[in-house]
PDB file of C-alpha atoms in Angstrom:
ATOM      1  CA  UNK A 280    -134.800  63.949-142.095  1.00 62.00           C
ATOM      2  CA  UNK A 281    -132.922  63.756-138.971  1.00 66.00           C
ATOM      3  CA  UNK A 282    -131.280  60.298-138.442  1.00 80.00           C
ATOM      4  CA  UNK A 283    -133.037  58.676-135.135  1.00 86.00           C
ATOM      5  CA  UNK A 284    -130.149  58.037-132.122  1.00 85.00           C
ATOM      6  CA  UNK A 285    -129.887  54.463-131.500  1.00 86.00           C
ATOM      7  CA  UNK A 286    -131.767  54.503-128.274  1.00 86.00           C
ATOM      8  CA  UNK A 287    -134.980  56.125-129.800  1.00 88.00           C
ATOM      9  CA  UNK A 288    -134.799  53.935-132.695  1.00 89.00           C
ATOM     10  CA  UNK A 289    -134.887  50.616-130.392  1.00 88.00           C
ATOM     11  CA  UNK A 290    -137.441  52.488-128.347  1.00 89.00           C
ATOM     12  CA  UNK A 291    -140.024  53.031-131.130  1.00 89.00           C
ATOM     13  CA  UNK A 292    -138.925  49.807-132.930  1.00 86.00           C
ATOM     14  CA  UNK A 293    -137.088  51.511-136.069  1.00 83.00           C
ATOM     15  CA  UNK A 294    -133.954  49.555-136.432  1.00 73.00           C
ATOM     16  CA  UNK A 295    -132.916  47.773-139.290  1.00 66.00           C
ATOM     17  CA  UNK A 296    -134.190  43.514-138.924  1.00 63.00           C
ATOM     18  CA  UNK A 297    -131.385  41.513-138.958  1.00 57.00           C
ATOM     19  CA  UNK A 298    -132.371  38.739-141.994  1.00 52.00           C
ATOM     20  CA  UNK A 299    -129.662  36.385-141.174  1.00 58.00           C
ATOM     21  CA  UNK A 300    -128.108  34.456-138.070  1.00 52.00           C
ATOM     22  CA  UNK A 301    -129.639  32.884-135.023  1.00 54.00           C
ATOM     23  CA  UNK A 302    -132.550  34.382-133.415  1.00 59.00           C
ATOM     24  CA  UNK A 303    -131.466  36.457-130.208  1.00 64.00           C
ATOM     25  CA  UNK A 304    -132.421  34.667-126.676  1.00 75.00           C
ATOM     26  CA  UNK A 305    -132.778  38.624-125.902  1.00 88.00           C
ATOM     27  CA  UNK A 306    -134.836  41.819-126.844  1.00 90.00           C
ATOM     28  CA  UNK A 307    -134.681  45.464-125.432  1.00 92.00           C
ATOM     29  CA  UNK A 308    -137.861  44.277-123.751  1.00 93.00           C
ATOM     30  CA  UNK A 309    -136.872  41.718-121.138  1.00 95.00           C
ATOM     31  CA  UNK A 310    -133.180  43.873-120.263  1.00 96.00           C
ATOM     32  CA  UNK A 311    -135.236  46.789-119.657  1.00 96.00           C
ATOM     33  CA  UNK A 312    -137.784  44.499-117.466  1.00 97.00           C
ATOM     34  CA  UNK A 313    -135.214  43.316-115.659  1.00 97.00           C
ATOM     35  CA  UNK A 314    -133.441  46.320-115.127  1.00 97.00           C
ATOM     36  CA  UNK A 315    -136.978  48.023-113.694  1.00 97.00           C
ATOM     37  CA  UNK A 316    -137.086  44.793-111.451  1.00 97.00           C
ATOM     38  CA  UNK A 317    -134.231  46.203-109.781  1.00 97.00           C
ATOM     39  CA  UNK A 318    -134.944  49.551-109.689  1.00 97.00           C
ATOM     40  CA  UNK A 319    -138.280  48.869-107.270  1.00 96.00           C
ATOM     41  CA  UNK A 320    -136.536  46.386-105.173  1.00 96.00           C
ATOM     42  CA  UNK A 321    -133.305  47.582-104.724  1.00 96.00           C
ATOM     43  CA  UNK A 322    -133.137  51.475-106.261  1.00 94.00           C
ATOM     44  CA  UNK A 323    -132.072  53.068-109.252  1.00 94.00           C
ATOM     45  CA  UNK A 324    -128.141  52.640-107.472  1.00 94.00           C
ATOM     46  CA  UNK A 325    -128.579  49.184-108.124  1.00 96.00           C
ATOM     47  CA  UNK A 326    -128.925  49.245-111.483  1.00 96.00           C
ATOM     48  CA  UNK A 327    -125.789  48.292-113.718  1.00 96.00           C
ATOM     49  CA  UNK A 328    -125.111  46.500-116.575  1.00 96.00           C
ATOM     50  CA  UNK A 329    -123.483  43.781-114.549  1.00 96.00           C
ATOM     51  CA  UNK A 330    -126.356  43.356-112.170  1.00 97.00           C
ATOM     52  CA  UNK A 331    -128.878  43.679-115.339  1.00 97.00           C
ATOM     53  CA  UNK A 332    -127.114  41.264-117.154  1.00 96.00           C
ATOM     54  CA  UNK A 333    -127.064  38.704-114.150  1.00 96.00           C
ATOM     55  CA  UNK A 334    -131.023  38.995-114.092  1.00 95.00           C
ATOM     56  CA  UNK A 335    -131.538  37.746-117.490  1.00 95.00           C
ATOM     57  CA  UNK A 336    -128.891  35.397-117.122  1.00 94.00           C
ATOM     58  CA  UNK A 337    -126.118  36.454-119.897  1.00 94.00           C
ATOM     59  CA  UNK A 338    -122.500  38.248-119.572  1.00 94.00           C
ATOM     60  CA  UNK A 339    -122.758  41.884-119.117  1.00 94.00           C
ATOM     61  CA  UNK A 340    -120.843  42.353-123.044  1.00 94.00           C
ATOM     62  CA  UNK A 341    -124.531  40.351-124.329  1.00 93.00           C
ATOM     63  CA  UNK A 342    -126.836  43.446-123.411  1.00 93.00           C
ATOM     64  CA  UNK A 343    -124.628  46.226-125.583  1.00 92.00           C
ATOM     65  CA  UNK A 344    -125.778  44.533-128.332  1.00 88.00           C
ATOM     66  CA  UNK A 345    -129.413  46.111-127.649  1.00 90.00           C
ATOM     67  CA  UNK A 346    -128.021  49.244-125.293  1.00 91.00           C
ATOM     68  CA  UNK A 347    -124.761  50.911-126.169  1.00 91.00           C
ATOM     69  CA  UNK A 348    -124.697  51.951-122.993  1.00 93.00           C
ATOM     70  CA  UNK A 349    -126.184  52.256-119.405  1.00 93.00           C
ATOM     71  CA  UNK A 350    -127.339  56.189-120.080  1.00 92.00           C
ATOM     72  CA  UNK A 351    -129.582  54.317-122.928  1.00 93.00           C
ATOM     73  CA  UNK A 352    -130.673  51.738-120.703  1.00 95.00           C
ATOM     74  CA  UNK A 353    -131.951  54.604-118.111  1.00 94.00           C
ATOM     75  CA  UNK A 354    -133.682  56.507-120.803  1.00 93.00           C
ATOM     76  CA  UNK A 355    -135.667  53.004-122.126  1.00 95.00           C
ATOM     77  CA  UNK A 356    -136.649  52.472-118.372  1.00 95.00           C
ATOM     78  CA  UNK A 357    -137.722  55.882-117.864  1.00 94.00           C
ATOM     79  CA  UNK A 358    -140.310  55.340-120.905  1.00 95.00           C
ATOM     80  CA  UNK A 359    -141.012  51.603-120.403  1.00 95.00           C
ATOM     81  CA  UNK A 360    -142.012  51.653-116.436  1.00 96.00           C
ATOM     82  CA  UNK A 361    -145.088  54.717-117.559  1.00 96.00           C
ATOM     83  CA  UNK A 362    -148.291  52.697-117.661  1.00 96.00           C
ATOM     84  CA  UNK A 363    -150.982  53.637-120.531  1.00 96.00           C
ATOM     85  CA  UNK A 364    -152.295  57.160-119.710  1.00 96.00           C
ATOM     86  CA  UNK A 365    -156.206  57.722-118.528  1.00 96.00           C
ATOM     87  CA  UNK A 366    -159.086  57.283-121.002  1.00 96.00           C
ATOM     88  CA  UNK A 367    -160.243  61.020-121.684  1.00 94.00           C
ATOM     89  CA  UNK A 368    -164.464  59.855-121.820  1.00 92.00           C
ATOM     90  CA  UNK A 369    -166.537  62.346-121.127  1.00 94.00           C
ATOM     91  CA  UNK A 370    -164.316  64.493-119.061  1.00 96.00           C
ATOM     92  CA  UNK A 371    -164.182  68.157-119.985  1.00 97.00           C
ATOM     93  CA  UNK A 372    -160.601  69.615-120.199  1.00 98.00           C
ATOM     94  CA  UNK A 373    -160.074  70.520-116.752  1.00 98.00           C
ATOM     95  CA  UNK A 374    -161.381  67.598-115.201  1.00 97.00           C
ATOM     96  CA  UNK A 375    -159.275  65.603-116.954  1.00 98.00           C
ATOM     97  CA  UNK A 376    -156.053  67.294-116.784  1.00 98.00           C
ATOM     98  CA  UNK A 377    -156.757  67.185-112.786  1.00 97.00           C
ATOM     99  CA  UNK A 378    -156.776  63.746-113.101  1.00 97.00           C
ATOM    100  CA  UNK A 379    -153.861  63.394-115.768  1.00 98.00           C
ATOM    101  CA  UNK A 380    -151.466  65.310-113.029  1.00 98.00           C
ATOM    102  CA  UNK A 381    -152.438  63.562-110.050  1.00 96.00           C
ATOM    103  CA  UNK A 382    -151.873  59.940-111.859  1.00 97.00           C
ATOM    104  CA  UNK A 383    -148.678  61.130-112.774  1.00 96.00           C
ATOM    105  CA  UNK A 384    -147.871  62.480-109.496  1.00 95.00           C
ATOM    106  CA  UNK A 385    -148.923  58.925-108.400  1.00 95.00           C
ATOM    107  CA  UNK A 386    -146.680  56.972-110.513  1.00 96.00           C
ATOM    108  CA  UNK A 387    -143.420  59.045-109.578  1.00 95.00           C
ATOM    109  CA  UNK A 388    -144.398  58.279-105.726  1.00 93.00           C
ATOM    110  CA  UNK A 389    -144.647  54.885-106.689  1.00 94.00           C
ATOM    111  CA  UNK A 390    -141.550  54.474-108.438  1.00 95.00           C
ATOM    112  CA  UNK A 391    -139.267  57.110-106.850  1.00 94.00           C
ATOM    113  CA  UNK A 392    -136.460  56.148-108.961  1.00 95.00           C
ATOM    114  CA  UNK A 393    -138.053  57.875-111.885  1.00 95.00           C
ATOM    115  CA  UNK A 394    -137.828  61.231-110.536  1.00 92.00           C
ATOM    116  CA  UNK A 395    -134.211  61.210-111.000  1.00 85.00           C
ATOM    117  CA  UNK A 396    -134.634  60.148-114.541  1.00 86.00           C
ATOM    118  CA  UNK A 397    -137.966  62.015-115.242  1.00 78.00           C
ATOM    119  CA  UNK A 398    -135.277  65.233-114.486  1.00 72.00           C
ATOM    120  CA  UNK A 399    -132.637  64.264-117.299  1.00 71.00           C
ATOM    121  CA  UNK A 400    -134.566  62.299-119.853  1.00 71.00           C
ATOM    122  CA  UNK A 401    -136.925  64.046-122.384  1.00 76.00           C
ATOM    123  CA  UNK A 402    -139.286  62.349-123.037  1.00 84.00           C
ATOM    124  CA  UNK A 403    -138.875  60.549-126.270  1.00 86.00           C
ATOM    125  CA  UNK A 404    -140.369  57.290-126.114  1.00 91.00           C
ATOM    126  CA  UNK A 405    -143.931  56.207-126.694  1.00 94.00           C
ATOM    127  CA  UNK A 406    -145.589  55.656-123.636  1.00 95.00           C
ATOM    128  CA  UNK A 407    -144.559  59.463-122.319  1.00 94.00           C
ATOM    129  CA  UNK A 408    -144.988  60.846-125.237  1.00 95.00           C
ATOM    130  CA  UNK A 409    -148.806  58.963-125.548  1.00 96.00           C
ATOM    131  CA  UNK A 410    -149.324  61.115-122.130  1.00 96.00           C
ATOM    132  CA  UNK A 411    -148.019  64.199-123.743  1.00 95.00           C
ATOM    133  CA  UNK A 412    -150.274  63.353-126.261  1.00 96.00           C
ATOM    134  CA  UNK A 413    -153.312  62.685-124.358  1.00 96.00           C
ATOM    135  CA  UNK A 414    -152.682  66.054-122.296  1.00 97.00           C
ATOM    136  CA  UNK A 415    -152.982  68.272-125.563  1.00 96.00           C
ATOM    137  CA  UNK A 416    -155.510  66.660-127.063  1.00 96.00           C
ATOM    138  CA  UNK A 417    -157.767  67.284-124.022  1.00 97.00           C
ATOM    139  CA  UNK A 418    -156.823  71.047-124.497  1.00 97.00           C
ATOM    140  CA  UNK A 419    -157.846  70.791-128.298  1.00 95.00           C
ATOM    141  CA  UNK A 420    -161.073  72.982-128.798  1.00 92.00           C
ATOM    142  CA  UNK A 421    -160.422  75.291-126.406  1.00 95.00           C
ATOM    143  CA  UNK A 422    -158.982  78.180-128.811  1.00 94.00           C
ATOM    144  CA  UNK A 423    -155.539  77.636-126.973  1.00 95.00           C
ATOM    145  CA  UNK A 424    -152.494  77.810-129.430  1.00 95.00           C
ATOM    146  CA  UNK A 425    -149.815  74.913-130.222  1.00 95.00           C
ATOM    147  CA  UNK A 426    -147.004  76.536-127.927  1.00 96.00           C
ATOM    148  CA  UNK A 427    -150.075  77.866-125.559  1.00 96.00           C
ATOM    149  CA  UNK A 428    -151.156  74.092-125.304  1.00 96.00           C
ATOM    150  CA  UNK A 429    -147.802  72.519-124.910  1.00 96.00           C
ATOM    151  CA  UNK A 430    -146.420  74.606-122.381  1.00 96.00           C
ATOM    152  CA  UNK A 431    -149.626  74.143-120.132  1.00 97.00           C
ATOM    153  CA  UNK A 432    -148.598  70.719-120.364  1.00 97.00           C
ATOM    154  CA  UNK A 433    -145.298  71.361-119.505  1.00 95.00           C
ATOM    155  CA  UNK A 434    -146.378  72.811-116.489  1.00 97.00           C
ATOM    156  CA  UNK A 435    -148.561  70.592-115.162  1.00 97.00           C
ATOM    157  CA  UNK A 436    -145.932  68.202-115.828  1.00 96.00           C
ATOM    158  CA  UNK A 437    -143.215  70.139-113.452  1.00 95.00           C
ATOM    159  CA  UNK A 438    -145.559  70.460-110.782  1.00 96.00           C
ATOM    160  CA  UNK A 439    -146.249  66.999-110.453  1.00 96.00           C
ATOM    161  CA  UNK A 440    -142.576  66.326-110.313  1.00 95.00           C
ATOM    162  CA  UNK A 441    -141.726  68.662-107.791  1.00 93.00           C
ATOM    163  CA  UNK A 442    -144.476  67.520-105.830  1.00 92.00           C
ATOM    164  CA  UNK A 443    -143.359  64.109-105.906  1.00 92.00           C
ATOM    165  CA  UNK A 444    -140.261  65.058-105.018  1.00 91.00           C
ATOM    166  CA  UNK A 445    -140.658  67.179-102.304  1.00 86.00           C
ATOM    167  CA  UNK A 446    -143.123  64.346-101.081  1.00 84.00           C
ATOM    168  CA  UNK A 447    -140.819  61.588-101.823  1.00 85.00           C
ATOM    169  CA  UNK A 448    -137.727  63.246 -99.838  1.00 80.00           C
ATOM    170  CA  UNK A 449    -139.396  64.543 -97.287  1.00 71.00           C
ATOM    171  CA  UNK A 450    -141.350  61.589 -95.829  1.00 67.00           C
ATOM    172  CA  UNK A 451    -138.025  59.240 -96.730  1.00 56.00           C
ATOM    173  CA  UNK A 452    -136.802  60.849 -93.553  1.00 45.00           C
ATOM    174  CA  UNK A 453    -133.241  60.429 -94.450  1.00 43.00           C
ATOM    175  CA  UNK A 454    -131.933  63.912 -93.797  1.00 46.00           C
ATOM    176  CA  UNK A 455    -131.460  65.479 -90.341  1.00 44.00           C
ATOM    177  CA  UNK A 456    -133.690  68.077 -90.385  1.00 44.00           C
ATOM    178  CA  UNK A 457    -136.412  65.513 -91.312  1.00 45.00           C
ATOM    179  CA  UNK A 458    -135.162  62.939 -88.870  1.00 46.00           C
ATOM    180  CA  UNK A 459    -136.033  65.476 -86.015  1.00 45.00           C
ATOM    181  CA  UNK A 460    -139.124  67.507 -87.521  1.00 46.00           C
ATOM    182  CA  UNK A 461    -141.562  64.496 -88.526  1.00 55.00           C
ATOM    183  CA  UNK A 462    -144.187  66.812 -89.163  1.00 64.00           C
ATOM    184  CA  UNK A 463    -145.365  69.926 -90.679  1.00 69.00           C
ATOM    185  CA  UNK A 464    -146.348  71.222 -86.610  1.00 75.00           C
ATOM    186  CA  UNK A 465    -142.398  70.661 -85.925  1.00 78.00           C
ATOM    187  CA  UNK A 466    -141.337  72.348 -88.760  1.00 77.00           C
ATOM    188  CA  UNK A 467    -143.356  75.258 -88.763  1.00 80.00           C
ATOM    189  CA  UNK A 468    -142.077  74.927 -84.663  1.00 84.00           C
ATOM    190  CA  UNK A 469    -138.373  75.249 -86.063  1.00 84.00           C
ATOM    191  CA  UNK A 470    -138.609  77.995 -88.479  1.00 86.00           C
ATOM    192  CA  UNK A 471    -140.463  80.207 -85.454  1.00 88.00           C
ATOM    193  CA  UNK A 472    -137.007  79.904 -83.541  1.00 88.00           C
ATOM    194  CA  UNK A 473    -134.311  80.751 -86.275  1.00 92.00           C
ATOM    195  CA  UNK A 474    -136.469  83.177 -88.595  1.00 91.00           C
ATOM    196  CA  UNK A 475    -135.589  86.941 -88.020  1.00 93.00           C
ATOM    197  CA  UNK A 476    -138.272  88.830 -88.484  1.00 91.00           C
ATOM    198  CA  UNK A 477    -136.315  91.931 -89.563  1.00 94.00           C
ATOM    199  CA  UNK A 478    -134.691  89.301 -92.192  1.00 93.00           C
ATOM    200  CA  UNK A 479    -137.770  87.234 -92.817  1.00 92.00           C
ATOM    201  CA  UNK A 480    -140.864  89.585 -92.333  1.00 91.00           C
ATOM    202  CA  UNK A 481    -143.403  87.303 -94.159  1.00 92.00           C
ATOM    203  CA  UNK A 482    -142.557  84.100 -93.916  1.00 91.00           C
ATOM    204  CA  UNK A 483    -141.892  84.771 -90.024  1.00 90.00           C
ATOM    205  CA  UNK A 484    -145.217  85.800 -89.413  1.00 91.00           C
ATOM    206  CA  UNK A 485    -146.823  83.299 -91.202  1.00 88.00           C
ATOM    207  CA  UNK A 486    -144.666  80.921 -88.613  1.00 88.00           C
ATOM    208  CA  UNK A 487    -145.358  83.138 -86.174  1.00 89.00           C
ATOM    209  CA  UNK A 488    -149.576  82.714 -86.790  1.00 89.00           C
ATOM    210  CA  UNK A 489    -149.286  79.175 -86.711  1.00 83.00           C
ATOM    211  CA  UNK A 490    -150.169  78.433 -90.282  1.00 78.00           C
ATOM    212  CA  UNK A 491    -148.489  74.664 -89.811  1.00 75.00           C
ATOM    213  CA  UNK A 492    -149.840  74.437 -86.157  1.00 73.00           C
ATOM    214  CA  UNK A 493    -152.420  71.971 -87.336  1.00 65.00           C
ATOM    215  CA  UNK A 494    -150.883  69.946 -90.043  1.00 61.00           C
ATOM    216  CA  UNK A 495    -150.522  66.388 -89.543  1.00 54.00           C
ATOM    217  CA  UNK A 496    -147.467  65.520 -91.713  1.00 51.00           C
ATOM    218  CA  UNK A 497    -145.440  67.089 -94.214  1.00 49.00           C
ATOM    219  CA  UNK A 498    -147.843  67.615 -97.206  1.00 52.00           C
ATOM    220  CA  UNK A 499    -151.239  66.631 -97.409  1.00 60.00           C
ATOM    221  CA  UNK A 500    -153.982  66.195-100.310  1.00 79.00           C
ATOM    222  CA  UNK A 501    -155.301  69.833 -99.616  1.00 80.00           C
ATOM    223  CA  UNK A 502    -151.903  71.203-100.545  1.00 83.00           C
ATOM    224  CA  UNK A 503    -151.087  69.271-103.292  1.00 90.00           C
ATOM    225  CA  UNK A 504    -155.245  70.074-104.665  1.00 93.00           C
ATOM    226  CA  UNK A 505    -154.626  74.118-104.114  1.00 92.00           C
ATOM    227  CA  UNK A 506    -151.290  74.329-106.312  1.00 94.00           C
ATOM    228  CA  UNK A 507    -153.311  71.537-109.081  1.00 96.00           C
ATOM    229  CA  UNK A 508    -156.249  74.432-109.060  1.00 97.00           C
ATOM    230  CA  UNK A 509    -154.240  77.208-109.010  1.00 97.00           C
ATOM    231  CA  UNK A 510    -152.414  76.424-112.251  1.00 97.00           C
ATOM    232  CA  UNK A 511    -155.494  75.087-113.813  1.00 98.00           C
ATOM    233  CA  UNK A 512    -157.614  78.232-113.039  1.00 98.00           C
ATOM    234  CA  UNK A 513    -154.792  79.840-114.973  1.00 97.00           C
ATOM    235  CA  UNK A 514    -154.984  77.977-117.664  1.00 97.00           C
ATOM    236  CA  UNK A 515    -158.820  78.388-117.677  1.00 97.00           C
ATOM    237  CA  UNK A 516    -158.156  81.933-117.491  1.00 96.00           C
ATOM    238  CA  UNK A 517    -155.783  81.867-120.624  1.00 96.00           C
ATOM    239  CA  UNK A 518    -158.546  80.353-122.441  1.00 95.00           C
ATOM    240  CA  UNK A 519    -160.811  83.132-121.845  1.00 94.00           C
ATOM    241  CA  UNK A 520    -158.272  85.554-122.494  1.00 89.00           C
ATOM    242  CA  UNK A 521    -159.961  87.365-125.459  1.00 75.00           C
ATOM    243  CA  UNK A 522    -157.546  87.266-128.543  1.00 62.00           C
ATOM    244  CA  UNK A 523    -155.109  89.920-128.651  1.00 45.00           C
TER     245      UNK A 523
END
């Protein structure tokens, strides 16, 4: 059996219980609360073992003794700010993995210090792994495989990360380009003039038609529904793939 890194054993609860001493004043718990505190008021920049340790009122060397390091700390925040997934009730499949993606769309936009993490932390604790969970399950019955299952998952997962990200960074404004196009219209306005329609034959003429003539910001619902549908009409479509 492979021996558990330290993070994922605090994470799931697996370390060895001291039986002697004093009881701690502090658990993994109320560092990692604190450290999320800071994360939604002040951004994931803000978050240090000094600043973390000021929170909860102790010297910074008093956390390591429940994170070894501030790379653990990240990973037990990226777990510990997911809130229980949806209850499946009498959803079929689809309907529920609609709903699955567009929660966790939701919670990245509402915490947009997790897509950061969400990009280089596995997940490995047990409230992502209860929406992994929750995500195959609703796919159990339908004749899909393991590996068919999980990567379907896997997808849905990605595309409500990139989503959120492409949401999150576009409507922060904080680039130039999205300092002077605020909206789709001006966008679409701006690739029209520097798209070379020898270079850029499709994607000019789309411009060209005024496919983002009418668009009132940078992404709307309708967008974010036809991608959703897209990949879960191929998953329904896998499903009734006859065996091979």
């Amino acid at each position: 059996m492979a021996e558990l890194p330290p993070v994922v054993a605090r994470m799931w609860d697996r370390e060895p219980t001291a039986r002697r001493g004093p009881r701690p004043r502090l658990d993994l718990a109320t560092i990692t609360t604190a450290a999320i505190e800071i994360a939604d008021t002040e951004g994931l920049a803000a978050v240090s073992m000094s600043n973390v340790a000021a929170q909860v009122g102790v010297a910074p060397m008093a956390l390591y003794r429940y994170v070894g390091s501030k790379d653990e700390l990240l990973t037990v925040m990226a777990d510990s700010a997911v809130p229980p997934p949806p209850e499946r009730e009498n959803l079929s499949w689809r309907a529920y993995l609609a709903t699955w993606t567009r929660l966790t769309r939701d919670l990245l936009l509402s915490r947009p210090w997790l897509l950061d993490l969400r990009q280089s932390t596995p997940p490995m604790g047990p409230r992502r792994l209860l929406w992994l969970d929750r995500a195959l399950d609703a796919l159990s019955g339908t004749g899909l495989d393991d590996g068919q299952k999980f990567n379907a998952a896997t997808v849905l997962t990605g595309y409500a990360l990139t989503d959120a990200t492409l949401t999150h960074s576009l409507g922060a404004g904080g680039k130039e380009l999205a300092a002077r196009a605020k909206g789709a219209t001006e966008y679409g306005e701006i690739l029209t003039e520097v798209l070379d329609p020898a270079t850029y034959p499709a994607l000019s003429a789309m411009m060209r038609s005024g496919l983002l003539r009418d668009s009132t910001g940078w992404t709307e619902d309708a967008d974010f529904r036809f991608g959703l549908d897209l990949l879960l009409d191929g998953i329904e479509a896998l499903i009734a793939r006859p065996a091979r």
